[in-house]
XYZ file of C-alpha atoms in Angstrom:
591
model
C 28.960 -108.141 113.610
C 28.069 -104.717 112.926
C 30.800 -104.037 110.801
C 30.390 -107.313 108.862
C 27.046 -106.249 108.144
C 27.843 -102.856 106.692
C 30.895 -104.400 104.813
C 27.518 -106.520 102.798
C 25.717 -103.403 102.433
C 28.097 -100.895 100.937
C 26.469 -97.091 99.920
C 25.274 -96.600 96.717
C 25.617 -92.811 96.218
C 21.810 -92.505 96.311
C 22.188 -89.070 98.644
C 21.762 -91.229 101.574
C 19.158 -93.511 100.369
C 19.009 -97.277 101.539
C 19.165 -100.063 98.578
C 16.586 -101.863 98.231
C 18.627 -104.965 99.744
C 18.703 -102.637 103.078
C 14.726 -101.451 102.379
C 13.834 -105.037 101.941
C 16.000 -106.680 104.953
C 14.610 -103.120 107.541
C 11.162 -103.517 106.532
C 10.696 -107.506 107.458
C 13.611 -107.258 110.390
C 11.428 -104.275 112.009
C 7.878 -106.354 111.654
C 9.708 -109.233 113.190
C 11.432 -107.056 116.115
C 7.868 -105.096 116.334
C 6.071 -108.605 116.830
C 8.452 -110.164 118.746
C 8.518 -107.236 121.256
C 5.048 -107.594 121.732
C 5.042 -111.695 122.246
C 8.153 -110.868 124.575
C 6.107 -108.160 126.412
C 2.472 -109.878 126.488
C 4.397 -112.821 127.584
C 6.376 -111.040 130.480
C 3.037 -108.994 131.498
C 0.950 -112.248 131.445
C 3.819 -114.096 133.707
C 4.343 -111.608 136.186
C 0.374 -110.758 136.623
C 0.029 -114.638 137.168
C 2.303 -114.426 140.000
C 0.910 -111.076 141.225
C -2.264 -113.255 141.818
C -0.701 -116.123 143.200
C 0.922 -113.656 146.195
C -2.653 -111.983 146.292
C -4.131 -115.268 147.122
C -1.437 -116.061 149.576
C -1.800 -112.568 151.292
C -5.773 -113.229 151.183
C -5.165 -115.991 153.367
C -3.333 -114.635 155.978
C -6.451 -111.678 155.943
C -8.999 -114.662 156.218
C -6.491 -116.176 158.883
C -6.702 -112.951 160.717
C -10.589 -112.671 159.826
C -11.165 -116.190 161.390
C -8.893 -115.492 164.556
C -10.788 -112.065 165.160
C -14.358 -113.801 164.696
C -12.884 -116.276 167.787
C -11.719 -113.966 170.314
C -13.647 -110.544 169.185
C -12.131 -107.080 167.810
C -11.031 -105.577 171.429
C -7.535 -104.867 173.135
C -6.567 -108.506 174.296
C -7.536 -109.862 170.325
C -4.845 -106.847 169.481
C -2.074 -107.812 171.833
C -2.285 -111.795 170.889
C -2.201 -110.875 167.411
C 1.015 -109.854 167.646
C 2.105 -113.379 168.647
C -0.442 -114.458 166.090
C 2.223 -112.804 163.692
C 4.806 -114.538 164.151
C 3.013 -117.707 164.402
C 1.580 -116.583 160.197
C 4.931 -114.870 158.973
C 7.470 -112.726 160.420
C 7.674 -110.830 157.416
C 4.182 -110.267 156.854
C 2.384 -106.359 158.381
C -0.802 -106.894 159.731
C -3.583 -103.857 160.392
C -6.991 -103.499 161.049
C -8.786 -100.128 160.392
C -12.244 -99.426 160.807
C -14.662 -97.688 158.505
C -13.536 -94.377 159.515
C -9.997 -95.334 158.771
C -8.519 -94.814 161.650
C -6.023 -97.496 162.597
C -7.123 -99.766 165.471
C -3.968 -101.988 165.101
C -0.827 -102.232 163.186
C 2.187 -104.660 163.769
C 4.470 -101.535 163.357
C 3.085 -99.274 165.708
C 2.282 -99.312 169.087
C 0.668 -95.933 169.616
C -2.065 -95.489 167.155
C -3.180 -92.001 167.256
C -0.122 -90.794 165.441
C -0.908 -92.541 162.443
C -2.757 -91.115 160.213
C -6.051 -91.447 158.672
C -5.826 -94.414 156.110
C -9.254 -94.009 154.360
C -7.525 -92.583 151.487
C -4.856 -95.330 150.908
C -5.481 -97.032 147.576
C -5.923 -100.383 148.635
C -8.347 -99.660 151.145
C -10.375 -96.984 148.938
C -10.811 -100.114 146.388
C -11.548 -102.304 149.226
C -14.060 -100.493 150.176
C -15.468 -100.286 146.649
C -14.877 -103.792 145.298
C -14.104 -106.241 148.534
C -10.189 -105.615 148.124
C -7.710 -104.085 146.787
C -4.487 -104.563 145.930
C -1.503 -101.921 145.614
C 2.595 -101.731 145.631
C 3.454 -97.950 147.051
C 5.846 -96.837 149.907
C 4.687 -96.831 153.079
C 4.003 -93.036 154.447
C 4.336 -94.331 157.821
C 7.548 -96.854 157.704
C 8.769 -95.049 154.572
C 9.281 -98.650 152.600
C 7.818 -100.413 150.042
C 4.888 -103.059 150.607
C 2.637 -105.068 148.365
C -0.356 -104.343 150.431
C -3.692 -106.701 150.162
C -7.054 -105.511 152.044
C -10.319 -106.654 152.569
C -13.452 -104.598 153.988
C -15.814 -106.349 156.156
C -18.614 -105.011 158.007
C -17.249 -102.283 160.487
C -13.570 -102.885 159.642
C -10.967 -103.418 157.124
C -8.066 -106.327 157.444
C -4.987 -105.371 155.302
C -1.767 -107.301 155.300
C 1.389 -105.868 153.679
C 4.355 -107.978 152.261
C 8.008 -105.562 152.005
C 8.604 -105.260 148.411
C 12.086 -106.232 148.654
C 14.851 -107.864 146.055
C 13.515 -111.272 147.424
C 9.812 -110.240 146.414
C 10.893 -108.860 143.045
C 12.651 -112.061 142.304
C 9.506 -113.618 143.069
C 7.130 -111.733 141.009
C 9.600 -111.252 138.239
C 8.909 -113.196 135.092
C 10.808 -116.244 133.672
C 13.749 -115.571 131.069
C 14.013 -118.841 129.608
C 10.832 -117.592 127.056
C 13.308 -114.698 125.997
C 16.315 -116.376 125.533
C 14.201 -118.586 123.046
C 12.975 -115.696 121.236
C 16.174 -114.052 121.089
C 17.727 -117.616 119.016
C 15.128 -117.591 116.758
C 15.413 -113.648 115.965
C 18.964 -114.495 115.114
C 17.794 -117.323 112.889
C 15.424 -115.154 111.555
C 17.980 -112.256 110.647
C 20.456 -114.358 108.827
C 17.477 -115.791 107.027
C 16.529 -112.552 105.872
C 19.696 -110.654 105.008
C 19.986 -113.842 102.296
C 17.113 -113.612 100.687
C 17.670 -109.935 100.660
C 20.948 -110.484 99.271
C 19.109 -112.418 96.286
C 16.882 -109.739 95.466
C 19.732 -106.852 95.591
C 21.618 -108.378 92.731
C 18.611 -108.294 89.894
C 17.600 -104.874 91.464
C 20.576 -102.884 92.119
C 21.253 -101.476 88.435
C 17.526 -101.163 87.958
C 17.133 -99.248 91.063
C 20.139 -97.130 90.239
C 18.313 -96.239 86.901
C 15.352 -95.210 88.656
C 16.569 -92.925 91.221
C 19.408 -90.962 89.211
C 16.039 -90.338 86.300
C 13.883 -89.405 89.649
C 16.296 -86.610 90.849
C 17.740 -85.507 87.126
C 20.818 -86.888 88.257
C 23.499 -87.326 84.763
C 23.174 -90.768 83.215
C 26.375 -92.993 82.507
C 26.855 -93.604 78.496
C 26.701 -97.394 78.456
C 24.324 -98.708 81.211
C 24.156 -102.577 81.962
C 21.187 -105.147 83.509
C 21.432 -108.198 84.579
C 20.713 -111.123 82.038
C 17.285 -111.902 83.513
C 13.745 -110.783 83.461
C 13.996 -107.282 85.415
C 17.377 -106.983 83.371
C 15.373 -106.702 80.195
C 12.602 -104.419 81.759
C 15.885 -102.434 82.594
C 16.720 -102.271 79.410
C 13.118 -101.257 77.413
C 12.750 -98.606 80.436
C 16.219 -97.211 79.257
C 14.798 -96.994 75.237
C 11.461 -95.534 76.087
C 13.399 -92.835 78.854
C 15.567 -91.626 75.581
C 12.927 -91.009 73.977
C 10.807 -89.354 76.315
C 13.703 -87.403 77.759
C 14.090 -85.248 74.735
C 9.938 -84.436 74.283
C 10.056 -83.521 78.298
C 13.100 -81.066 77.483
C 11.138 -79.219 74.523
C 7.982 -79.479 76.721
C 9.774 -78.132 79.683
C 10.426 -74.952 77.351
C 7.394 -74.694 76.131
C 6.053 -74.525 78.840
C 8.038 -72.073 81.072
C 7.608 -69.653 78.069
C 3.687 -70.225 78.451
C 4.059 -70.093 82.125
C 5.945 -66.528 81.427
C 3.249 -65.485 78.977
C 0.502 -66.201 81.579
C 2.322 -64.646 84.714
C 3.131 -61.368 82.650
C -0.187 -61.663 80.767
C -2.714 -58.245 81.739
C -5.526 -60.719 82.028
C -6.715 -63.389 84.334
C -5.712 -66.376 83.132
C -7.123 -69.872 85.450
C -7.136 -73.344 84.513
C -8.979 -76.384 85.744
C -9.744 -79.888 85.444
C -13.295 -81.244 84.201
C -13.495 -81.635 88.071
C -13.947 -78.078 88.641
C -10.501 -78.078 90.763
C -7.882 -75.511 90.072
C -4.654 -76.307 88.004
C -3.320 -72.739 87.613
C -4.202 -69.266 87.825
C -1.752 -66.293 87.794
C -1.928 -63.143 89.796
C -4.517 -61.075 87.715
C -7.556 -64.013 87.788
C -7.502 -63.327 91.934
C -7.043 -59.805 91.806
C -9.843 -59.351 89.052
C -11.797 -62.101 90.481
C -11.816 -60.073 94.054
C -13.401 -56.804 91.774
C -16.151 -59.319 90.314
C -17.119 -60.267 93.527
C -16.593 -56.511 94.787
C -14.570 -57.732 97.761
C -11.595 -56.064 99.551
C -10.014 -59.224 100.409
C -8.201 -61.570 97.790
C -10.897 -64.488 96.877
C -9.613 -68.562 96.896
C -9.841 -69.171 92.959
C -10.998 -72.527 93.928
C -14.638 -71.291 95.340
C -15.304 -69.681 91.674
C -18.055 -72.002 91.001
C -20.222 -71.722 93.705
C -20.688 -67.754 92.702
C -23.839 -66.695 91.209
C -21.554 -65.176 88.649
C -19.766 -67.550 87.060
C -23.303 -70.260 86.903
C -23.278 -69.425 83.075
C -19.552 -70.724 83.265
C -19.970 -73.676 85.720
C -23.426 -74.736 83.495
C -21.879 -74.602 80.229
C -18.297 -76.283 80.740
C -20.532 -79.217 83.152
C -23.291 -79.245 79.583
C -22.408 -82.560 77.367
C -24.228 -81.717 74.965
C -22.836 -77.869 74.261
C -22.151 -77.354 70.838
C -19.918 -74.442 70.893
C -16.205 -74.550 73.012
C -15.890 -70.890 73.673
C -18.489 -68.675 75.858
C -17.830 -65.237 76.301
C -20.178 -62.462 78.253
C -19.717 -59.325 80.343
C -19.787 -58.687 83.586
C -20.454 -55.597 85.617
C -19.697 -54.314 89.228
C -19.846 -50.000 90.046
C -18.153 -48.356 87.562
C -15.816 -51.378 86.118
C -16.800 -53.751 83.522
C -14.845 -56.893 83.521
C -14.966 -59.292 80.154
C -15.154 -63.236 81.082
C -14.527 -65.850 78.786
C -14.447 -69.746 78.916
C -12.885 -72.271 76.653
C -13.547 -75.943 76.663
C -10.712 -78.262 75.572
C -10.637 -81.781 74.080
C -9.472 -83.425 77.382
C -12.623 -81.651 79.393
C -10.317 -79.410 81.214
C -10.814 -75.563 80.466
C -9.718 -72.188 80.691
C -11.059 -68.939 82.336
C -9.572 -65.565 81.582
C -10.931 -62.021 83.168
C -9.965 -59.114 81.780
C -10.747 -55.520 82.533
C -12.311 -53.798 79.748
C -13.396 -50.771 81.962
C -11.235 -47.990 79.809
C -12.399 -50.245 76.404
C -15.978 -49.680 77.009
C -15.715 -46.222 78.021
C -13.804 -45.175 75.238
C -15.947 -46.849 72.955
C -18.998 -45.169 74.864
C -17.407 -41.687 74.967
C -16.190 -42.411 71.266
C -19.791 -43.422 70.565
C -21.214 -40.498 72.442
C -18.107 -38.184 70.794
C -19.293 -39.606 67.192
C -23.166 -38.194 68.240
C -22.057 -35.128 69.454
C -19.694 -33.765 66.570
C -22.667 -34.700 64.311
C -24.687 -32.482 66.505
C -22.208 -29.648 66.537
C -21.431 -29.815 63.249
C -25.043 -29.831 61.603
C -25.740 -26.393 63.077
C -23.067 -24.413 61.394
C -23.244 -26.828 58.042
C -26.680 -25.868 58.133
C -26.673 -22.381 58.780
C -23.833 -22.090 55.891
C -25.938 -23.663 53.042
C -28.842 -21.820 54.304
C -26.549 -18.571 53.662
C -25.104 -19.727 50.591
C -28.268 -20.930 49.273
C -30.026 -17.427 49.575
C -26.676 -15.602 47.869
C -27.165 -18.379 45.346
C -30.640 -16.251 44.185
C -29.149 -13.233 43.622
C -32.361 -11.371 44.828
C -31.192 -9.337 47.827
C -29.240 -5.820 48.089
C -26.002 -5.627 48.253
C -25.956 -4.930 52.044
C -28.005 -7.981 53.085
C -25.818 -9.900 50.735
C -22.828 -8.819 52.552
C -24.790 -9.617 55.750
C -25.369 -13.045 54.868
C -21.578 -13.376 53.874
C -20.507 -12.433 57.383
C -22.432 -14.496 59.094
C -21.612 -17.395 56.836
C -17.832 -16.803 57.311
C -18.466 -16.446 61.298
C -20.005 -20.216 60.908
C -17.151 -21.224 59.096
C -14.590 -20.174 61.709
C -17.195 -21.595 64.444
C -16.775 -24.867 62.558
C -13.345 -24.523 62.030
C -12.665 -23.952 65.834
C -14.765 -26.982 66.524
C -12.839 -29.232 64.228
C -9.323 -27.901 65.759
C -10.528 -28.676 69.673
C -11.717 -32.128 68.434
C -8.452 -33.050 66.672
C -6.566 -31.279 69.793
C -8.138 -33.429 72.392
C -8.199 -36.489 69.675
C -4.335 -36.174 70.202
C -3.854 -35.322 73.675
C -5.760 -38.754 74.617
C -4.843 -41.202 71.692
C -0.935 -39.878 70.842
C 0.551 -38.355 73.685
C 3.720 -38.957 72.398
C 3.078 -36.163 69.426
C 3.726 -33.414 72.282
C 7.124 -31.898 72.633
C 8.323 -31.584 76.009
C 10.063 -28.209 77.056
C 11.215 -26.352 79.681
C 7.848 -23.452 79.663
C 7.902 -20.215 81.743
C 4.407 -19.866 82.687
C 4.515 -16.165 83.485
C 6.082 -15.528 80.051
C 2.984 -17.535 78.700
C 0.195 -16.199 80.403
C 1.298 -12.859 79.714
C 1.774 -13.092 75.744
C -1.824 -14.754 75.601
C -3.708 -12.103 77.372
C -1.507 -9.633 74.863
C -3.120 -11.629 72.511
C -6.906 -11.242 74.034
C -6.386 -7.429 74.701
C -9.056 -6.070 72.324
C -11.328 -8.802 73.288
C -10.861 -7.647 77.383
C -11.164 -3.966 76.912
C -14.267 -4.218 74.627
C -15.707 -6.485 77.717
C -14.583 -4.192 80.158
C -12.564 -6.813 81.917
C -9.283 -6.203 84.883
C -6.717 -9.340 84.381
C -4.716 -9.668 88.098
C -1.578 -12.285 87.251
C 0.762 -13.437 90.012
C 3.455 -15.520 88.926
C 6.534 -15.237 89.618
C 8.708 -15.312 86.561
C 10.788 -18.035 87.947
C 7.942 -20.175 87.523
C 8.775 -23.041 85.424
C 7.053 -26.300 83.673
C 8.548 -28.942 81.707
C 5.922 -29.896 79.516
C 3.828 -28.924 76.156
C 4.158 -24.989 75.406
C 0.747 -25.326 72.953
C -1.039 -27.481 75.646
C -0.152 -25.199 77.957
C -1.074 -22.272 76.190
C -4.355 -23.754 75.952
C -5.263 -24.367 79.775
C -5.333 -20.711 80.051
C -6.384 -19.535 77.155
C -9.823 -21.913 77.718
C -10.231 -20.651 80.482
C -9.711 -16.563 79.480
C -11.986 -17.643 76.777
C -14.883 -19.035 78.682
C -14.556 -15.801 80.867
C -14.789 -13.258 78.495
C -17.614 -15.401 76.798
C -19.624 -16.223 80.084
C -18.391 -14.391 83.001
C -20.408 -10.919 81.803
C -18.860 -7.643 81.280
C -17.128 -5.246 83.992
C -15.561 -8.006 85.876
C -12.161 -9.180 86.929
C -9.749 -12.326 85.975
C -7.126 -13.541 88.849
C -4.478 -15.721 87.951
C -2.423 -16.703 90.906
C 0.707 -19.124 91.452
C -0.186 -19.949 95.367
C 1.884 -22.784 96.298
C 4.833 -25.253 95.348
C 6.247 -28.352 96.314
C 8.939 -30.750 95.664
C 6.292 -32.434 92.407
C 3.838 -29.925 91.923
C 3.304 -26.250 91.358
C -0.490 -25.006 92.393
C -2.842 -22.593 90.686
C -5.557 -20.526 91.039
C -7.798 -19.143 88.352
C -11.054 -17.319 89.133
C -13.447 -14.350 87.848
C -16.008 -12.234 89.273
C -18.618 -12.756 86.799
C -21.776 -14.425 86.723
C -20.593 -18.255 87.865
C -22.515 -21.330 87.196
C -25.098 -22.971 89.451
C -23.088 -25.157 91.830
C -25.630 -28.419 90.470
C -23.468 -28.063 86.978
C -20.053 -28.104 89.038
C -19.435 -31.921 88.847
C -20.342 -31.658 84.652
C -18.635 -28.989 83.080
C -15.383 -30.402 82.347
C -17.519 -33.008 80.333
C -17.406 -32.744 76.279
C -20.198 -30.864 74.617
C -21.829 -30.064 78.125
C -23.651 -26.704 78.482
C -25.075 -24.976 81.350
C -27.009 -22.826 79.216
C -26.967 -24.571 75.451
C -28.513 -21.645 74.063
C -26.899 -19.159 75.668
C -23.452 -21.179 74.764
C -24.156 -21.551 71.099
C -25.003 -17.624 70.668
C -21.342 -17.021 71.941
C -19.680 -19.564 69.428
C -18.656 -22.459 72.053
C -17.597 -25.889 70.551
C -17.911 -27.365 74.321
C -15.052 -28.627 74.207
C -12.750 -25.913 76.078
C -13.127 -27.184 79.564
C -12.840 -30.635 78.607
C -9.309 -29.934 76.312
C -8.662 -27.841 79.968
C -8.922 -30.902 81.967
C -7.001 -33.867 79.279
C -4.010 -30.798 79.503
C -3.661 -31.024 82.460
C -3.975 -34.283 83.098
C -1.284 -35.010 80.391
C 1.110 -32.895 82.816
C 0.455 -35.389 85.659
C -1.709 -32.448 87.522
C -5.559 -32.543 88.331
C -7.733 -29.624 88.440
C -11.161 -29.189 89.912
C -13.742 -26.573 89.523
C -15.706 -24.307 92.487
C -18.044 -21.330 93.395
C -15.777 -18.294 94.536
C -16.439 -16.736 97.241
C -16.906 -13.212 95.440
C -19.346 -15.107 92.893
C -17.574 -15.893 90.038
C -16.208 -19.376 89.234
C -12.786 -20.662 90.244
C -10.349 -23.356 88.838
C -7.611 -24.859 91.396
C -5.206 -27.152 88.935
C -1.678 -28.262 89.414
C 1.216 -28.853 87.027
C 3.579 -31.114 87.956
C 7.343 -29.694 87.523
């Protein structure tokens, strides 16, 4: 039968997917087996309870027998010994006992010493004798080791419980009727060959339809001439078939367009999220929950779906949720610390919309340091400018001796080279920060270097009285920018001889090395800074002393051009109080 029943439904290469002749035919055969199960098993349970009660109302005679008998003669020893005639006057098969309220056994059919049994006020049928009047319950016996149906009754002082053996003969008895089951068994059959026809029916108008539909479901290849049956599903079939054609070749160019915007967004440097007019999250790529973690200054990455209940993005939430906005693009800035994160919604046809957060930290604070560059040069640059047409302007008159002419002339050239120098440290540390790439890279031998530049700055050290103390070894070596190098130390010789005082001392010192890094030391004896300046002098145009600073012809920019070299070497370098006054510079160079 089985066979014959496969043979009808043959596999249809759907990767192990039923037809819908075998969906149809499972689904109604397992709501008829699932309700005729039940019928079968209410019907069974109903039938065999019946007869439970029918042998409880048999046993409960024999207790009211035994109730009436006791009533007669009294509950002493000569009631006990007749009652074991009186047993086999009821039933031979039937175990009489009578307990009292302590449940101990005063009499049992099976025993004839008592105080070995034990205490029966736990059994089940007594415990819901005692609660309801009787109780009923099929167990084995702990004291005969068989199975009873036991029946008791409590009445006042004692309990009367009779016991029936629960043999094959009393199973037979309370077992249930299979006539009912053979009946529902024929009409299942009926029922099954009813079904797998009218399943049959169906399968014909469905099959090609259905094999349509699942190859297009899992991209499987289409055949090049696909057939329907002549009917009414046939011609669905075959308008399903057009409009797929079609559609196939937009979802192919959509597909691509798609991954490549996909692509753009997951590569993209800002956060990119977007969501339904519901507020609920299509897509966001990796940067919207990393930058939407700094917003909300937490360590922890934030569910992009909870966006909208942060104070933060209200101005978003209210103006994407306002029907009558008149503009589809709102843009603001956001701040947390020291970052500054850009935010920016845009409001599409369908209601949906897009959210992208982008770090503009490094934008802003190059347009703030370019701002605050801007307002310094102009500073700088008036003084000298100023000074110069002041000088000019008086030679212009003609009225003054030859020697305060030639006064005015030197000091005018000394402004000139003051704004000269200030123009070369600006375009130098233009470069270093906005084309890197203009710096050679060479192999530089820093002892070699340090030694031609204070060559160079002899006449300048004697006439200040100052000691240089260099140890580097000559081995010492740097692969990096031979001018940018040249200026790290030559800043910092400078700002010593300008600041430091006279009479004092200049130590350069190679301390330490390391697979990366080679570590310096540079420190005088002079006059220092106060240690509140520390954490400021490697900023642009800063001064400790501005007056002091002009008088010696700083642009105040050495420091900083010290600092953006090094940096541009992969090093850091960090400025301190020595310990014999003067102030020190610990930098590295990476090798």
């Amino acid at each position: 039968m089985y066979k014959k029943i496969a043979n009808q439904w043959p596999s249809l290469g759907w990767r192990g997917r039923l037809s819908y002749k075998q969906r149809l035919f499972l689904y109604f055969f397992l709501l008829f087996a699932v309700f005729t199960l039940l019928i079968v098993i209410v019907q069974q349970h109903n039938e065999k309870r019946l007869k439970l009660e029918a042998m409880e109302k048999v046993l409960e005679d024999y207790v009211d027998i035994t109730r009436k008998y006791i009533q007669l003669n009294g509950l002493n020893e000569t009631t006990f010994d007749r009652l074991k005639d009186f047993d086999l006057f009821l039933l031979d098969k039937v175990r009489i006992s009578i307990i009292d309220d302590r449940g101990q056994v005063l009499y049992d059919k099976e025993f004839a010493d008592y105080d070995e049994v034990e205490n029966h006020l736990n059994r089940p049928e007594i415990k819901d004798a005692l609660a309801l009047s009787h109780g009923v319950h099929i167990r084995r016996s702990a004291s005969t080791h068989q199975e009873y149906v036991y029946y008791a009754k409590h009445y006042t002082g004692y309990f009367i419980r009779v016991a029936l053996p629960y043999n094959m003969e009393t199973k037979n008895l309370l077992a249930a009727e299979r006539h009912f089951i053979y009946i529902i068994i024929l009409l299942f059959v009926i029922v099954f060959v009813v079904m797998n026809y009218v399943a049959e029916r169906f399968q014909n108008s469905i099959l090609h339809l259905k094999d349509f539909t699942t190859r297009v479901r899992h991209n499987e290849p289409l055949p090049e001439n696909i057939t329907f049956p002549d009917d009414e599903l046939g011609e669905i079939g075959e308008e399903i078939m057009d409009i797929f054609r079609q559609k196939e070749e937009s979802n192919r160019r959509l597909a691509i367009e798609r991954e490549k915007l996909l692509l753009h967004f997951q590569y993209s440097e800002k956060g990119i999220g977007i969501f339904t007019p519901a507020l609920e999250k299509v897509y966001v790529n990796t940067h919207f929950v990393y930058y939407l973690s700094l917003v909300q200054a937490q360590s922890e990455p934030v569910d992009a779906d909870a966006i909208f209940h942060y104070e933060t993005f209200r101005p978003v939430t209210d103006f994407v949720q306002d029907p009558g906005r008149k503009e589809s693009r709102l843009a603001y800035n956001v701040q947390r610390d020291e970052k500054v994160f850009s935010v920016q919604a845009v409001v599409f046809d369908d209601g949906s919309f897009e959210i992208t957060l982008h770090d503009i930290t490094e934008m802003e604070q190059t347009r703030l340091l370019k701002q605050q560059m801007t307002s310094n040069i102009a500073h700088e640059l008036r003084t000298p400018v100023t000074s110069i047409h002041a000088y000019l302007e008086s030679l212009q008159d003609g009225k003054f001796p030859p020697d305060k002419q030639r006064m005015f002339i030197n000091r005018a050239f000394m402004q000139s080279e003051r704004l000269s120098e200030l123009i070369d440290d600006v375009s130098l540390i233009s470069k270093i920060e906005e084309a890197p790439a203009m710096f050679k890279l060479e192999q530089v031998h820093v002892e070699q270097l340090i030694n031609g530049l204070v060559f160079d700055l002899t006449d300048k050290l004697e006439r200040h009285g100052i000691a240089t103390f260099v140890s580097v070894d000559p081995d010492v070596c740097v692969h990096g920018n031979s001018l940018l190098l040249y200026s790290i130390f030559r800043n910092l010789l400078d700002n010593s001889i300008k600041y430091a005082g006279d009479n004092t001392e200049i130590h350069i010192n190679h301390y330490l090395e390391d697979d990366q890094y080679h570590y310096f030391s540079y420190y005088d004896t002079g006059r220092g800074v106060p240690p509140e300046h520390l954490n400021r002098i490697f900023e642009r145009f800063y001064r400790v002393d501005a007056g002091r600073t002009r008088d010696a012809g700083g642009s105040g920019l050495g420091l900083s051009i010290v600092r953006n070299a090094v940096a541009f070497h992969k090093g850091r370098i960090e400025a301190r109080i020595h310990v014999k006054g003067g102030l020190q510079f610990l930098f590295t160079l990476k090798k």
